PDB file of C-alpha atoms in Angstrom:
ATOM      1  CA  UNK A 890      55.128 -60.342 -11.124  1.00 98.00           C
ATOM      2  CA  UNK A 891      57.416 -63.021 -12.523  1.00 98.00           C
ATOM      3  CA  UNK A 892      58.268 -62.167 -16.129  1.00 97.00           C
ATOM      4  CA  UNK A 893      57.854 -64.778 -18.872  1.00 97.00           C
ATOM      5  CA  UNK A 894      61.282 -66.187 -19.745  1.00 95.00           C
ATOM      6  CA  UNK A 895      62.033 -68.995 -22.170  1.00 93.00           C
ATOM      7  CA  UNK A 896      63.738 -72.011 -20.554  1.00 91.00           C
ATOM      8  CA  UNK A 897      63.342 -70.360 -17.143  1.00 95.00           C
ATOM      9  CA  UNK A 898      59.724 -69.970 -16.031  1.00 96.00           C
ATOM     10  CA  UNK A 899      58.682 -73.610 -16.030  1.00 94.00           C
ATOM     11  CA  UNK A 900      55.950 -74.773 -13.648  1.00 94.00           C
ATOM     12  CA  UNK A 901      58.350 -75.609 -10.804  1.00 94.00           C
ATOM     13  CA  UNK A 902      60.056 -72.217 -10.877  1.00 97.00           C
ATOM     14  CA  UNK A 903      56.734 -70.390 -11.142  1.00 97.00           C
ATOM     15  CA  UNK A 904      55.397 -72.183  -8.084  1.00 97.00           C
ATOM     16  CA  UNK A 905      58.524 -71.420  -6.067  1.00 97.00           C
ATOM     17  CA  UNK A 906      58.351 -67.736  -7.029  1.00 98.00           C
ATOM     18  CA  UNK A 907      54.687 -67.674  -6.071  1.00 98.00           C
ATOM     19  CA  UNK A 908      55.525 -69.170  -2.680  1.00 97.00           C
ATOM     20  CA  UNK A 909      58.224 -66.533  -2.257  1.00 97.00           C
ATOM     21  CA  UNK A 910      55.805 -63.665  -2.797  1.00 96.00           C
ATOM     22  CA  UNK A 911      55.223 -63.144  -6.524  1.00 98.00           C
ATOM     23  CA  UNK A 912      51.692 -61.804  -6.962  1.00 97.00           C
ATOM     24  CA  UNK A 913      51.383 -63.281 -10.445  1.00 98.00           C
ATOM     25  CA  UNK A 914      53.466 -65.511 -12.709  1.00 98.00           C
ATOM     26  CA  UNK A 915      53.844 -65.971 -16.460  1.00 98.00           C
ATOM     27  CA  UNK A 916      54.706 -69.093 -18.412  1.00 96.00           C
ATOM     28  CA  UNK A 917      57.523 -69.391 -20.889  1.00 95.00           C
ATOM     29  CA  UNK A 918      56.350 -67.961 -24.186  1.00 93.00           C
ATOM     30  CA  UNK A 919      54.465 -70.366 -26.410  1.00 96.00           C
ATOM     31  CA  UNK A 920      54.812 -70.447 -30.186  1.00 97.00           C
ATOM     32  CA  UNK A 921      51.382 -70.190 -31.826  1.00 97.00           C
ATOM     33  CA  UNK A 922      52.590 -72.153 -34.840  1.00 97.00           C
ATOM     34  CA  UNK A 923      54.013 -74.967 -32.697  1.00 97.00           C
ATOM     35  CA  UNK A 924      50.901 -75.062 -30.531  1.00 98.00           C
ATOM     36  CA  UNK A 925      48.461 -75.519 -33.399  1.00 97.00           C
ATOM     37  CA  UNK A 926      50.755 -78.244 -34.793  1.00 97.00           C
ATOM     38  CA  UNK A 927      50.393 -79.979 -31.419  1.00 96.00           C
ATOM     39  CA  UNK A 928      54.149 -80.150 -30.756  1.00 96.00           C
ATOM     40  CA  UNK A 929      54.421 -82.051 -27.427  1.00 95.00           C
ATOM     41  CA  UNK A 930      57.138 -79.850 -25.895  1.00 92.00           C
ATOM     42  CA  UNK A 931      55.009 -76.769 -26.616  1.00 96.00           C
ATOM     43  CA  UNK A 932      51.745 -78.273 -25.381  1.00 96.00           C
ATOM     44  CA  UNK A 933      53.465 -79.182 -22.087  1.00 94.00           C
ATOM     45  CA  UNK A 934      54.050 -75.487 -21.427  1.00 95.00           C
ATOM     46  CA  UNK A 935      50.303 -75.028 -20.953  1.00 96.00           C
ATOM     47  CA  UNK A 936      50.229 -77.097 -17.751  1.00 95.00           C
ATOM     48  CA  UNK A 937      49.401 -74.949 -14.727  1.00 96.00           C
ATOM     49  CA  UNK A 938      49.469 -75.877 -11.045  1.00 94.00           C
ATOM     50  CA  UNK A 939      46.494 -74.453  -9.139  1.00 94.00           C
ATOM     51  CA  UNK A 940      48.857 -73.304  -6.378  1.00 96.00           C
ATOM     52  CA  UNK A 941      50.699 -70.942  -8.733  1.00 97.00           C
ATOM     53  CA  UNK A 942      47.640 -68.939  -9.782  1.00 97.00           C
ATOM     54  CA  UNK A 943      47.007 -66.314 -10.985  1.00 97.00           C
ATOM     55  CA  UNK A 944      48.952 -67.422 -14.064  1.00 98.00           C
ATOM     56  CA  UNK A 945      49.239 -65.921 -17.525  1.00 98.00           C
ATOM     57  CA  UNK A 946      50.106 -68.008 -20.580  1.00 98.00           C
ATOM     58  CA  UNK A 947      52.007 -66.001 -23.164  1.00 98.00           C
ATOM     59  CA  UNK A 948      51.882 -66.676 -26.905  1.00 98.00           C
ATOM     60  CA  UNK A 949      53.746 -65.250 -29.875  1.00 97.00           C
ATOM     61  CA  UNK A 950      53.416 -65.422 -33.641  1.00 97.00           C
ATOM     62  CA  UNK A 951      53.295 -63.273 -36.741  1.00 96.00           C
ATOM     63  CA  UNK A 952      50.080 -64.315 -38.470  1.00 97.00           C
ATOM     64  CA  UNK A 953      46.564 -63.499 -37.309  1.00 98.00           C
ATOM     65  CA  UNK A 954      44.960 -66.864 -38.080  1.00 98.00           C
ATOM     66  CA  UNK A 955      47.413 -69.029 -36.140  1.00 98.00           C
ATOM     67  CA  UNK A 956      47.435 -66.572 -33.234  1.00 98.00           C
ATOM     68  CA  UNK A 957      43.644 -66.748 -32.967  1.00 98.00           C
ATOM     69  CA  UNK A 958      43.657 -70.535 -33.159  1.00 98.00           C
ATOM     70  CA  UNK A 959      46.416 -70.748 -30.556  1.00 98.00           C
ATOM     71  CA  UNK A 960      44.556 -68.321 -28.291  1.00 98.00           C
ATOM     72  CA  UNK A 961      41.535 -70.627 -28.253  1.00 98.00           C
ATOM     73  CA  UNK A 962      43.730 -73.610 -27.364  1.00 98.00           C
ATOM     74  CA  UNK A 963      45.322 -71.595 -24.561  1.00 98.00           C
ATOM     75  CA  UNK A 964      41.939 -70.506 -23.227  1.00 98.00           C
ATOM     76  CA  UNK A 965      40.875 -74.159 -23.022  1.00 97.00           C
ATOM     77  CA  UNK A 966      43.952 -74.833 -20.845  1.00 97.00           C
ATOM     78  CA  UNK A 967      42.452 -72.561 -18.200  1.00 97.00           C
ATOM     79  CA  UNK A 968      44.902 -69.717 -17.491  1.00 98.00           C
ATOM     80  CA  UNK A 969      43.739 -66.588 -15.703  1.00 98.00           C
ATOM     81  CA  UNK A 970      45.117 -64.343 -18.453  1.00 98.00           C
ATOM     82  CA  UNK A 971      46.300 -64.698 -22.043  1.00 98.00           C
ATOM     83  CA  UNK A 972      49.316 -62.506 -22.780  1.00 98.00           C
ATOM     84  CA  UNK A 973      50.606 -61.631 -26.239  1.00 98.00           C
ATOM     85  CA  UNK A 974      54.357 -61.324 -26.687  1.00 98.00           C
ATOM     86  CA  UNK A 975      55.268 -58.309 -28.798  1.00 98.00           C
ATOM     87  CA  UNK A 976      58.559 -57.796 -26.973  1.00 96.00           C
ATOM     88  CA  UNK A 977      60.943 -60.739 -27.418  1.00 94.00           C
ATOM     89  CA  UNK A 978      64.055 -59.276 -29.106  1.00 94.00           C
ATOM     90  CA  UNK A 979      65.975 -62.445 -30.031  1.00 93.00           C
ATOM     91  CA  UNK A 980      66.760 -62.932 -33.694  1.00 92.00           C
ATOM     92  CA  UNK A 981      64.957 -66.253 -34.142  1.00 92.00           C
ATOM     93  CA  UNK A 982      61.707 -64.574 -33.020  1.00 94.00           C
ATOM     94  CA  UNK A 983      61.943 -60.851 -33.824  1.00 94.00           C
ATOM     95  CA  UNK A 984      63.912 -61.489 -36.990  1.00 90.00           C
ATOM     96  CA  UNK A 985      60.964 -63.461 -38.352  1.00 91.00           C
ATOM     97  CA  UNK A 986      58.486 -60.713 -37.592  1.00 94.00           C
ATOM     98  CA  UNK A 987      57.101 -62.069 -34.301  1.00 96.00           C
ATOM     99  CA  UNK A 988      57.760 -60.769 -30.776  1.00 96.00           C
ATOM    100  CA  UNK A 989      59.443 -57.370 -30.934  1.00 96.00           C
ATOM    101  CA  UNK A 990      59.500 -57.769 -34.712  1.00 96.00           C
ATOM    102  CA  UNK A 991      55.879 -56.601 -34.640  1.00 97.00           C
ATOM    103  CA  UNK A 992      57.134 -53.143 -33.689  1.00 97.00           C
ATOM    104  CA  UNK A 993      58.005 -52.760 -37.382  1.00 96.00           C
ATOM    105  CA  UNK A 994      54.470 -53.622 -38.468  1.00 96.00           C
ATOM    106  CA  UNK A 995      52.054 -51.842 -36.149  1.00 97.00           C
ATOM    107  CA  UNK A 996      48.945 -52.399 -38.315  1.00 98.00           C
ATOM    108  CA  UNK A 997      49.491 -56.164 -38.123  1.00 97.00           C
ATOM    109  CA  UNK A 998      50.215 -55.978 -34.391  1.00 98.00           C
ATOM    110  CA  UNK A 999      46.904 -54.226 -33.835  1.00 98.00           C
ATOM    111  CA  UNK A1000      45.074 -56.614 -36.141  1.00 98.00           C
ATOM    112  CA  UNK A1001      46.390 -59.634 -34.215  1.00 98.00           C
ATOM    113  CA  UNK A1002      45.602 -58.037 -30.864  1.00 98.00           C
ATOM    114  CA  UNK A1003      42.040 -57.164 -31.843  1.00 98.00           C
ATOM    115  CA  UNK A1004      41.420 -60.616 -33.310  1.00 98.00           C
ATOM    116  CA  UNK A1005      42.755 -62.437 -30.224  1.00 98.00           C
ATOM    117  CA  UNK A1006      40.712 -60.243 -27.858  1.00 98.00           C
ATOM    118  CA  UNK A1007      37.585 -61.012 -29.882  1.00 98.00           C
ATOM    119  CA  UNK A1008      38.331 -64.747 -30.018  1.00 98.00           C
ATOM    120  CA  UNK A1009      38.490 -65.490 -26.273  1.00 98.00           C
ATOM    121  CA  UNK A1010      36.535 -64.657 -23.137  1.00 98.00           C
ATOM    122  CA  UNK A1011      39.476 -64.436 -20.711  1.00 98.00           C
ATOM    123  CA  UNK A1012      41.371 -61.150 -20.271  1.00 98.00           C
ATOM    124  CA  UNK A1013      44.031 -60.502 -22.908  1.00 98.00           C
ATOM    125  CA  UNK A1014      47.142 -58.475 -22.111  1.00 98.00           C
ATOM    126  CA  UNK A1015      50.184 -57.412 -24.134  1.00 98.00           C
ATOM    127  CA  UNK A1016      53.897 -57.174 -23.356  1.00 98.00           C
ATOM    128  CA  UNK A1017      56.039 -55.024 -25.625  1.00 98.00           C
ATOM    129  CA  UNK A1018      58.961 -52.577 -25.755  1.00 97.00           C
ATOM    130  CA  UNK A1019      59.482 -48.840 -26.267  1.00 97.00           C
ATOM    131  CA  UNK A1020      59.903 -49.276 -30.010  1.00 96.00           C
ATOM    132  CA  UNK A1021      62.150 -50.928 -32.559  1.00 95.00           C
ATOM    133  CA  UNK A1022      65.117 -48.592 -32.057  1.00 94.00           C
ATOM    134  CA  UNK A1023      66.091 -45.222 -30.570  1.00 89.00           C
ATOM    135  CA  UNK A1024      64.552 -43.372 -33.511  1.00 90.00           C
ATOM    136  CA  UNK A1025      61.156 -45.047 -33.150  1.00 91.00           C
ATOM    137  CA  UNK A1026      60.123 -44.952 -29.513  1.00 94.00           C
ATOM    138  CA  UNK A1027      56.425 -45.116 -30.253  1.00 97.00           C
ATOM    139  CA  UNK A1028      55.164 -46.649 -27.018  1.00 98.00           C
ATOM    140  CA  UNK A1029      53.034 -43.702 -25.793  1.00 97.00           C
ATOM    141  CA  UNK A1030      50.889 -43.704 -28.929  1.00 97.00           C
ATOM    142  CA  UNK A1031      51.055 -47.489 -29.278  1.00 98.00           C
ATOM    143  CA  UNK A1032      49.749 -48.011 -25.743  1.00 98.00           C
ATOM    144  CA  UNK A1033      46.598 -46.118 -26.646  1.00 98.00           C
ATOM    145  CA  UNK A1034      46.160 -48.093 -29.839  1.00 98.00           C
ATOM    146  CA  UNK A1035      46.529 -51.405 -28.012  1.00 98.00           C
ATOM    147  CA  UNK A1036      44.058 -50.236 -25.378  1.00 98.00           C
ATOM    148  CA  UNK A1037      41.579 -49.479 -28.158  1.00 98.00           C
ATOM    149  CA  UNK A1038      41.936 -53.118 -29.277  1.00 98.00           C
ATOM    150  CA  UNK A1039      40.452 -54.187 -25.965  1.00 98.00           C
ATOM    151  CA  UNK A1040      43.423 -55.414 -23.929  1.00 98.00           C
ATOM    152  CA  UNK A1041      43.022 -55.530 -20.158  1.00 98.00           C
ATOM    153  CA  UNK A1042      46.557 -54.398 -19.231  1.00 98.00           C
ATOM    154  CA  UNK A1043      49.899 -53.546 -20.821  1.00 98.00           C
ATOM    155  CA  UNK A1044      53.447 -54.432 -19.804  1.00 98.00           C
ATOM    156  CA  UNK A1045      56.242 -52.242 -21.139  1.00 98.00           C
ATOM    157  CA  UNK A1046      59.900 -53.272 -21.073  1.00 97.00           C
ATOM    158  CA  UNK A1047      61.882 -50.042 -20.920  1.00 97.00           C
ATOM    159  CA  UNK A1048      64.218 -50.833 -23.797  1.00 97.00           C
ATOM    160  CA  UNK A1049      63.952 -50.859 -27.575  1.00 96.00           C
ATOM    161  CA  UNK A1050      64.387 -54.026 -29.575  1.00 94.00           C
ATOM    162  CA  UNK A1051      67.764 -52.765 -30.816  1.00 92.00           C
ATOM    163  CA  UNK A1052      68.987 -52.480 -27.221  1.00 93.00           C
ATOM    164  CA  UNK A1053      68.168 -56.134 -26.553  1.00 92.00           C
ATOM    165  CA  UNK A1054      69.026 -56.330 -22.825  1.00 92.00           C
ATOM    166  CA  UNK A1055      71.895 -53.833 -22.945  1.00 92.00           C
ATOM    167  CA  UNK A1056      72.066 -50.391 -21.387  1.00 92.00           C
ATOM    168  CA  UNK A1057      69.641 -49.148 -18.763  1.00 94.00           C
ATOM    169  CA  UNK A1058      65.894 -49.450 -19.016  1.00 96.00           C
ATOM    170  CA  UNK A1059      64.239 -46.070 -19.689  1.00 97.00           C
ATOM    171  CA  UNK A1060      61.733 -45.718 -16.874  1.00 98.00           C
ATOM    172  CA  UNK A1061      61.097 -42.062 -17.743  1.00 97.00           C
ATOM    173  CA  UNK A1062      59.577 -43.309 -20.993  1.00 97.00           C
ATOM    174  CA  UNK A1063      57.450 -45.820 -19.095  1.00 98.00           C
ATOM    175  CA  UNK A1064      56.270 -42.957 -16.867  1.00 98.00           C
ATOM    176  CA  UNK A1065      55.209 -40.989 -19.953  1.00 98.00           C
ATOM    177  CA  UNK A1066      52.956 -43.876 -20.934  1.00 98.00           C
ATOM    178  CA  UNK A1067      51.391 -43.888 -17.469  1.00 97.00           C
ATOM    179  CA  UNK A1068      50.948 -40.096 -17.456  1.00 97.00           C
ATOM    180  CA  UNK A1069      48.895 -40.178 -20.665  1.00 97.00           C
ATOM    181  CA  UNK A1070      45.404 -39.144 -19.455  1.00 96.00           C
ATOM    182  CA  UNK A1071      43.802 -41.228 -22.192  1.00 97.00           C
ATOM    183  CA  UNK A1072      45.326 -44.473 -20.890  1.00 97.00           C
ATOM    184  CA  UNK A1073      43.057 -46.130 -18.336  1.00 97.00           C
ATOM    185  CA  UNK A1074      44.232 -49.767 -18.339  1.00 98.00           C
ATOM    186  CA  UNK A1075      46.826 -50.925 -15.758  1.00 98.00           C
ATOM    187  CA  UNK A1076      50.454 -50.412 -16.755  1.00 98.00           C
ATOM    188  CA  UNK A1077      53.141 -52.866 -15.665  1.00 98.00           C
ATOM    189  CA  UNK A1078      56.771 -51.759 -15.825  1.00 98.00           C
ATOM    190  CA  UNK A1079      59.620 -54.115 -16.675  1.00 98.00           C
ATOM    191  CA  UNK A1080      63.373 -53.729 -16.863  1.00 97.00           C
ATOM    192  CA  UNK A1081      66.176 -53.610 -14.288  1.00 96.00           C
ATOM    193  CA  UNK A1082      64.016 -54.400 -11.254  1.00 98.00           C
ATOM    194  CA  UNK A1083      66.914 -55.977  -9.420  1.00 97.00           C
ATOM    195  CA  UNK A1084      66.348 -54.869  -5.807  1.00 97.00           C
ATOM    196  CA  UNK A1085      63.423 -54.103  -3.500  1.00 97.00           C
ATOM    197  CA  UNK A1086      64.407 -50.438  -3.675  1.00 97.00           C
ATOM    198  CA  UNK A1087      64.134 -50.396  -7.463  1.00 97.00           C
ATOM    199  CA  UNK A1088      60.687 -51.959  -7.244  1.00 98.00           C
ATOM    200  CA  UNK A1089      59.552 -49.312  -4.761  1.00 97.00           C
ATOM    201  CA  UNK A1090      60.936 -46.566  -7.023  1.00 97.00           C
ATOM    202  CA  UNK A1091      58.949 -47.945  -9.976  1.00 98.00           C
ATOM    203  CA  UNK A1092      55.753 -47.466  -7.985  1.00 98.00           C
ATOM    204  CA  UNK A1093      56.588 -44.243  -6.167  1.00 97.00           C
ATOM    205  CA  UNK A1094      58.493 -42.301  -8.818  1.00 97.00           C
ATOM    206  CA  UNK A1095      57.159 -43.669 -12.083  1.00 98.00           C
ATOM    207  CA  UNK A1096      53.607 -44.471 -11.021  1.00 97.00           C
ATOM    208  CA  UNK A1097      53.183 -47.911 -12.564  1.00 98.00           C
ATOM    209  CA  UNK A1098      50.451 -50.252 -11.379  1.00 98.00           C
ATOM    210  CA  UNK A1099      52.702 -53.305 -11.256  1.00 98.00           C
ATOM    211  CA  UNK A1100      56.333 -54.325 -11.675  1.00 98.00           C
ATOM    212  CA  UNK A1101      57.653 -57.352 -13.492  1.00 98.00           C
ATOM    213  CA  UNK A1102      60.874 -59.050 -12.403  1.00 98.00           C
ATOM    214  CA  UNK A1103      62.824 -61.039 -14.963  1.00 96.00           C
ATOM    215  CA  UNK A1104      66.523 -61.802 -14.953  1.00 96.00           C
ATOM    216  CA  UNK A1105      67.013 -60.840 -11.298  1.00 97.00           C
ATOM    217  CA  UNK A1106      64.865 -63.813 -10.270  1.00 98.00           C
ATOM    218  CA  UNK A1107      66.959 -66.420 -12.088  1.00 97.00           C
ATOM    219  CA  UNK A1108      68.733 -68.441  -9.435  1.00 96.00           C
ATOM    220  CA  UNK A1109      67.210 -66.155  -6.790  1.00 97.00           C
ATOM    221  CA  UNK A1110      63.436 -66.679  -6.496  1.00 98.00           C
ATOM    222  CA  UNK A1111      63.587 -65.193  -2.986  1.00 97.00           C
ATOM    223  CA  UNK A1112      63.797 -61.727  -4.579  1.00 97.00           C
ATOM    224  CA  UNK A1113      59.985 -61.705  -4.516  1.00 98.00           C
ATOM    225  CA  UNK A1114      60.049 -62.216  -0.754  1.00 97.00           C
ATOM    226  CA  UNK A1115      62.496 -59.348  -0.370  1.00 97.00           C
ATOM    227  CA  UNK A1116      60.430 -57.035  -2.582  1.00 97.00           C
ATOM    228  CA  UNK A1117      57.141 -57.950  -0.907  1.00 96.00           C
ATOM    229  CA  UNK A1118      58.556 -57.247   2.545  1.00 96.00           C
ATOM    230  CA  UNK A1119      60.031 -53.938   1.439  1.00 96.00           C
ATOM    231  CA  UNK A1120      56.809 -52.756  -0.173  1.00 96.00           C
ATOM    232  CA  UNK A1121      54.895 -53.731   2.970  1.00 94.00           C
ATOM    233  CA  UNK A1122      57.221 -51.577   5.057  1.00 94.00           C
ATOM    234  CA  UNK A1123      58.760 -54.536   6.872  1.00 93.00           C
ATOM    235  CA  UNK A1124      62.382 -54.584   7.963  1.00 86.00           C
ATOM    236  CA  UNK A1125      64.860 -56.460   5.738  1.00 83.00           C
ATOM    237  CA  UNK A1126      64.991 -60.141   6.640  1.00 87.00           C
ATOM    238  CA  UNK A1127      67.248 -62.134   4.346  1.00 86.00           C
ATOM    239  CA  UNK A1128      66.146 -65.699   3.775  1.00 92.00           C
ATOM    240  CA  UNK A1129      68.583 -67.953   5.680  1.00 94.00           C
ATOM    241  CA  UNK A1130      71.367 -69.458   3.615  1.00 95.00           C
ATOM    242  CA  UNK A1131      70.171 -73.005   4.236  1.00 96.00           C
ATOM    243  CA  UNK A1132      66.706 -72.144   2.909  1.00 96.00           C
ATOM    244  CA  UNK A1133      68.132 -70.517  -0.219  1.00 96.00           C
ATOM    245  CA  UNK A1134      70.201 -73.627  -0.937  1.00 97.00           C
ATOM    246  CA  UNK A1135      67.132 -75.761  -0.252  1.00 97.00           C
ATOM    247  CA  UNK A1136      65.213 -73.850  -2.934  1.00 96.00           C
ATOM    248  CA  UNK A1137      67.976 -74.457  -5.496  1.00 96.00           C
ATOM    249  CA  UNK A1138      68.073 -78.142  -4.602  1.00 97.00           C
ATOM    250  CA  UNK A1139      64.304 -78.321  -5.019  1.00 96.00           C
ATOM    251  CA  UNK A1140      64.550 -76.710  -8.461  1.00 95.00           C
ATOM    252  CA  UNK A1141      67.203 -79.220  -9.514  1.00 96.00           C
ATOM    253  CA  UNK A1142      65.257 -82.220  -8.221  1.00 96.00           C
ATOM    254  CA  UNK A1143      61.981 -81.098  -9.810  1.00 95.00           C
ATOM    255  CA  UNK A1144      63.695 -80.319 -13.118  1.00 94.00           C
ATOM    256  CA  UNK A1145      65.201 -83.820 -13.208  1.00 95.00           C
ATOM    257  CA  UNK A1146      61.861 -85.355 -12.271  1.00 94.00           C
ATOM    258  CA  UNK A1147      60.027 -83.369 -14.957  1.00 90.00           C
ATOM    259  CA  UNK A1148      62.454 -84.128 -17.800  1.00 91.00           C
ATOM    260  CA  UNK A1149      65.264 -86.587 -17.068  1.00 94.00           C
ATOM    261  CA  UNK A1150      68.586 -86.477 -15.244  1.00 96.00           C
ATOM    262  CA  UNK A1151      70.800 -85.181 -18.042  1.00 95.00           C
ATOM    263  CA  UNK A1152      68.433 -82.640 -19.617  1.00 94.00           C
ATOM    264  CA  UNK A1153      66.994 -81.629 -16.249  1.00 94.00           C
ATOM    265  CA  UNK A1154      70.433 -80.652 -14.981  1.00 96.00           C
ATOM    266  CA  UNK A1155      71.193 -78.925 -18.284  1.00 95.00           C
ATOM    267  CA  UNK A1156      67.999 -76.889 -17.881  1.00 94.00           C
ATOM    268  CA  UNK A1157      68.871 -75.790 -14.365  1.00 95.00           C
ATOM    269  CA  UNK A1158      72.417 -74.620 -15.154  1.00 95.00           C
ATOM    270  CA  UNK A1159      71.135 -71.166 -16.121  1.00 94.00           C
ATOM    271  CA  UNK A1160      69.845 -70.741 -12.564  1.00 96.00           C
ATOM    272  CA  UNK A1161      73.074 -71.996 -11.034  1.00 96.00           C
ATOM    273  CA  UNK A1162      75.189 -69.740 -13.252  1.00 95.00           C
ATOM    274  CA  UNK A1163      73.116 -66.660 -12.400  1.00 95.00           C
ATOM    275  CA  UNK A1164      72.512 -67.268  -8.712  1.00 96.00           C
ATOM    276  CA  UNK A1165      73.908 -64.569  -6.405  1.00 94.00           C
ATOM    277  CA  UNK A1166      74.596 -67.322  -3.872  1.00 94.00           C
ATOM    278  CA  UNK A1167      77.905 -68.002  -5.610  1.00 95.00           C
ATOM    279  CA  UNK A1168      78.984 -64.440  -6.327  1.00 93.00           C
ATOM    280  CA  UNK A1169      81.988 -63.127  -4.459  1.00 90.00           C
ATOM    281  CA  UNK A1170      83.193 -66.471  -3.101  1.00 94.00           C
ATOM    282  CA  UNK A1171      87.027 -66.349  -3.045  1.00 93.00           C
ATOM    283  CA  UNK A1172      88.861 -68.815  -5.290  1.00 93.00           C
ATOM    284  CA  UNK A1173      85.582 -70.242  -6.549  1.00 95.00           C
ATOM    285  CA  UNK A1174      86.447 -70.585 -10.231  1.00 95.00           C
ATOM    286  CA  UNK A1175      87.346 -74.274 -10.239  1.00 96.00           C
ATOM    287  CA  UNK A1176      84.337 -75.219  -8.114  1.00 96.00           C
ATOM    288  CA  UNK A1177      82.074 -73.143 -10.342  1.00 96.00           C
ATOM    289  CA  UNK A1178      83.313 -74.954 -13.440  1.00 96.00           C
ATOM    290  CA  UNK A1179      82.838 -78.302 -11.682  1.00 97.00           C
ATOM    291  CA  UNK A1180      79.291 -77.329 -10.686  1.00 97.00           C
ATOM    292  CA  UNK A1181      78.299 -76.201 -14.169  1.00 96.00           C
ATOM    293  CA  UNK A1182      79.808 -79.300 -15.789  1.00 96.00           C
ATOM    294  CA  UNK A1183      78.188 -81.828 -13.448  1.00 96.00           C
ATOM    295  CA  UNK A1184      75.762 -84.082 -15.310  1.00 95.00           C
ATOM    296  CA  UNK A1185      74.723 -86.434 -12.510  1.00 96.00           C
ATOM    297  CA  UNK A1186      72.264 -85.502  -9.788  1.00 97.00           C
ATOM    298  CA  UNK A1187      74.314 -87.016  -6.948  1.00 97.00           C
ATOM    299  CA  UNK A1188      77.461 -85.217  -8.084  1.00 96.00           C
ATOM    300  CA  UNK A1189      75.725 -81.851  -8.357  1.00 97.00           C
ATOM    301  CA  UNK A1190      74.089 -82.189  -4.950  1.00 97.00           C
ATOM    302  CA  UNK A1191      77.448 -83.128  -3.391  1.00 97.00           C
ATOM    303  CA  UNK A1192      79.082 -80.022  -4.882  1.00 97.00           C
ATOM    304  CA  UNK A1193      76.282 -77.810  -3.540  1.00 97.00           C
ATOM    305  CA  UNK A1194      76.686 -79.384  -0.098  1.00 96.00           C
ATOM    306  CA  UNK A1195      80.401 -78.549  -0.137  1.00 96.00           C
ATOM    307  CA  UNK A1196      79.730 -74.956  -1.189  1.00 96.00           C
ATOM    308  CA  UNK A1197      77.046 -74.492   1.467  1.00 96.00           C
ATOM    309  CA  UNK A1198      79.332 -75.900   4.153  1.00 94.00           C
ATOM    310  CA  UNK A1199      82.074 -73.553   3.033  1.00 93.00           C
ATOM    311  CA  UNK A1200      79.797 -70.517   3.204  1.00 93.00           C
ATOM    312  CA  UNK A1201      78.490 -71.446   6.635  1.00 90.00           C
ATOM    313  CA  UNK A1202      81.938 -72.031   8.133  1.00 81.00           C
TER     314      UNK A1202
END
């Protein structure tokens, strides 16, 4: 599954990941408060292409009323699943009590979850973390409590909020959640799924029902193809270089078309900066800086053409 990532999992990227083998995709997270205020940039996040389904729309907030109201708006947009974000660790979200901030107020988390489940007819799922910090890894008990609220599945990121994205994800802790005989809903594991082998290990060693890929897909949507082939027992078959560059060009073009030239290129820089296509190229620093500073579509495409030609020679 493609993890929900702000400023990353827009409709174009979701569709590409789906084409590359992702079984399910998630939108960028949607602020409940912004949605009920009808903020245009937030409302646009609800747009789903039928070719990307099944799709989950993820919402976050800290108050029950707005979360319920937002859930109803999301349901009307027609996603396959409504996901609640209780895992985002960034200060502007968790610091205000939403996202992973809810791990410090479990009664409210459960109240919101129960109210959202009761408010809509589509399946509701939750994504969260092990706990707030190392001293409060409460996920085994919390998973049961969330299940009792009526959620259809649970995704667990194997880090605490205090860890942010540092250190290694604790998959042993995720396995403990799965091993709980009282848990009967599907469990999706998230954190450090960076290779097909790691995905296979999540299933075989830790017993999860699904794996969610986040940062490893940025600038490399073909990771879903690699994982799918590996899990199916097929031999490794790296997507040809030309096709990988074609996917990046498509992302750039669709980002520009969706927004505008300047902001569309700005949006796509995260993918260019993270893409493994450019890792390990000798004496690449100056070209990399040029690529990440380009603000015109023609210029950026010309730089990519030069890099591709260099790699193929």
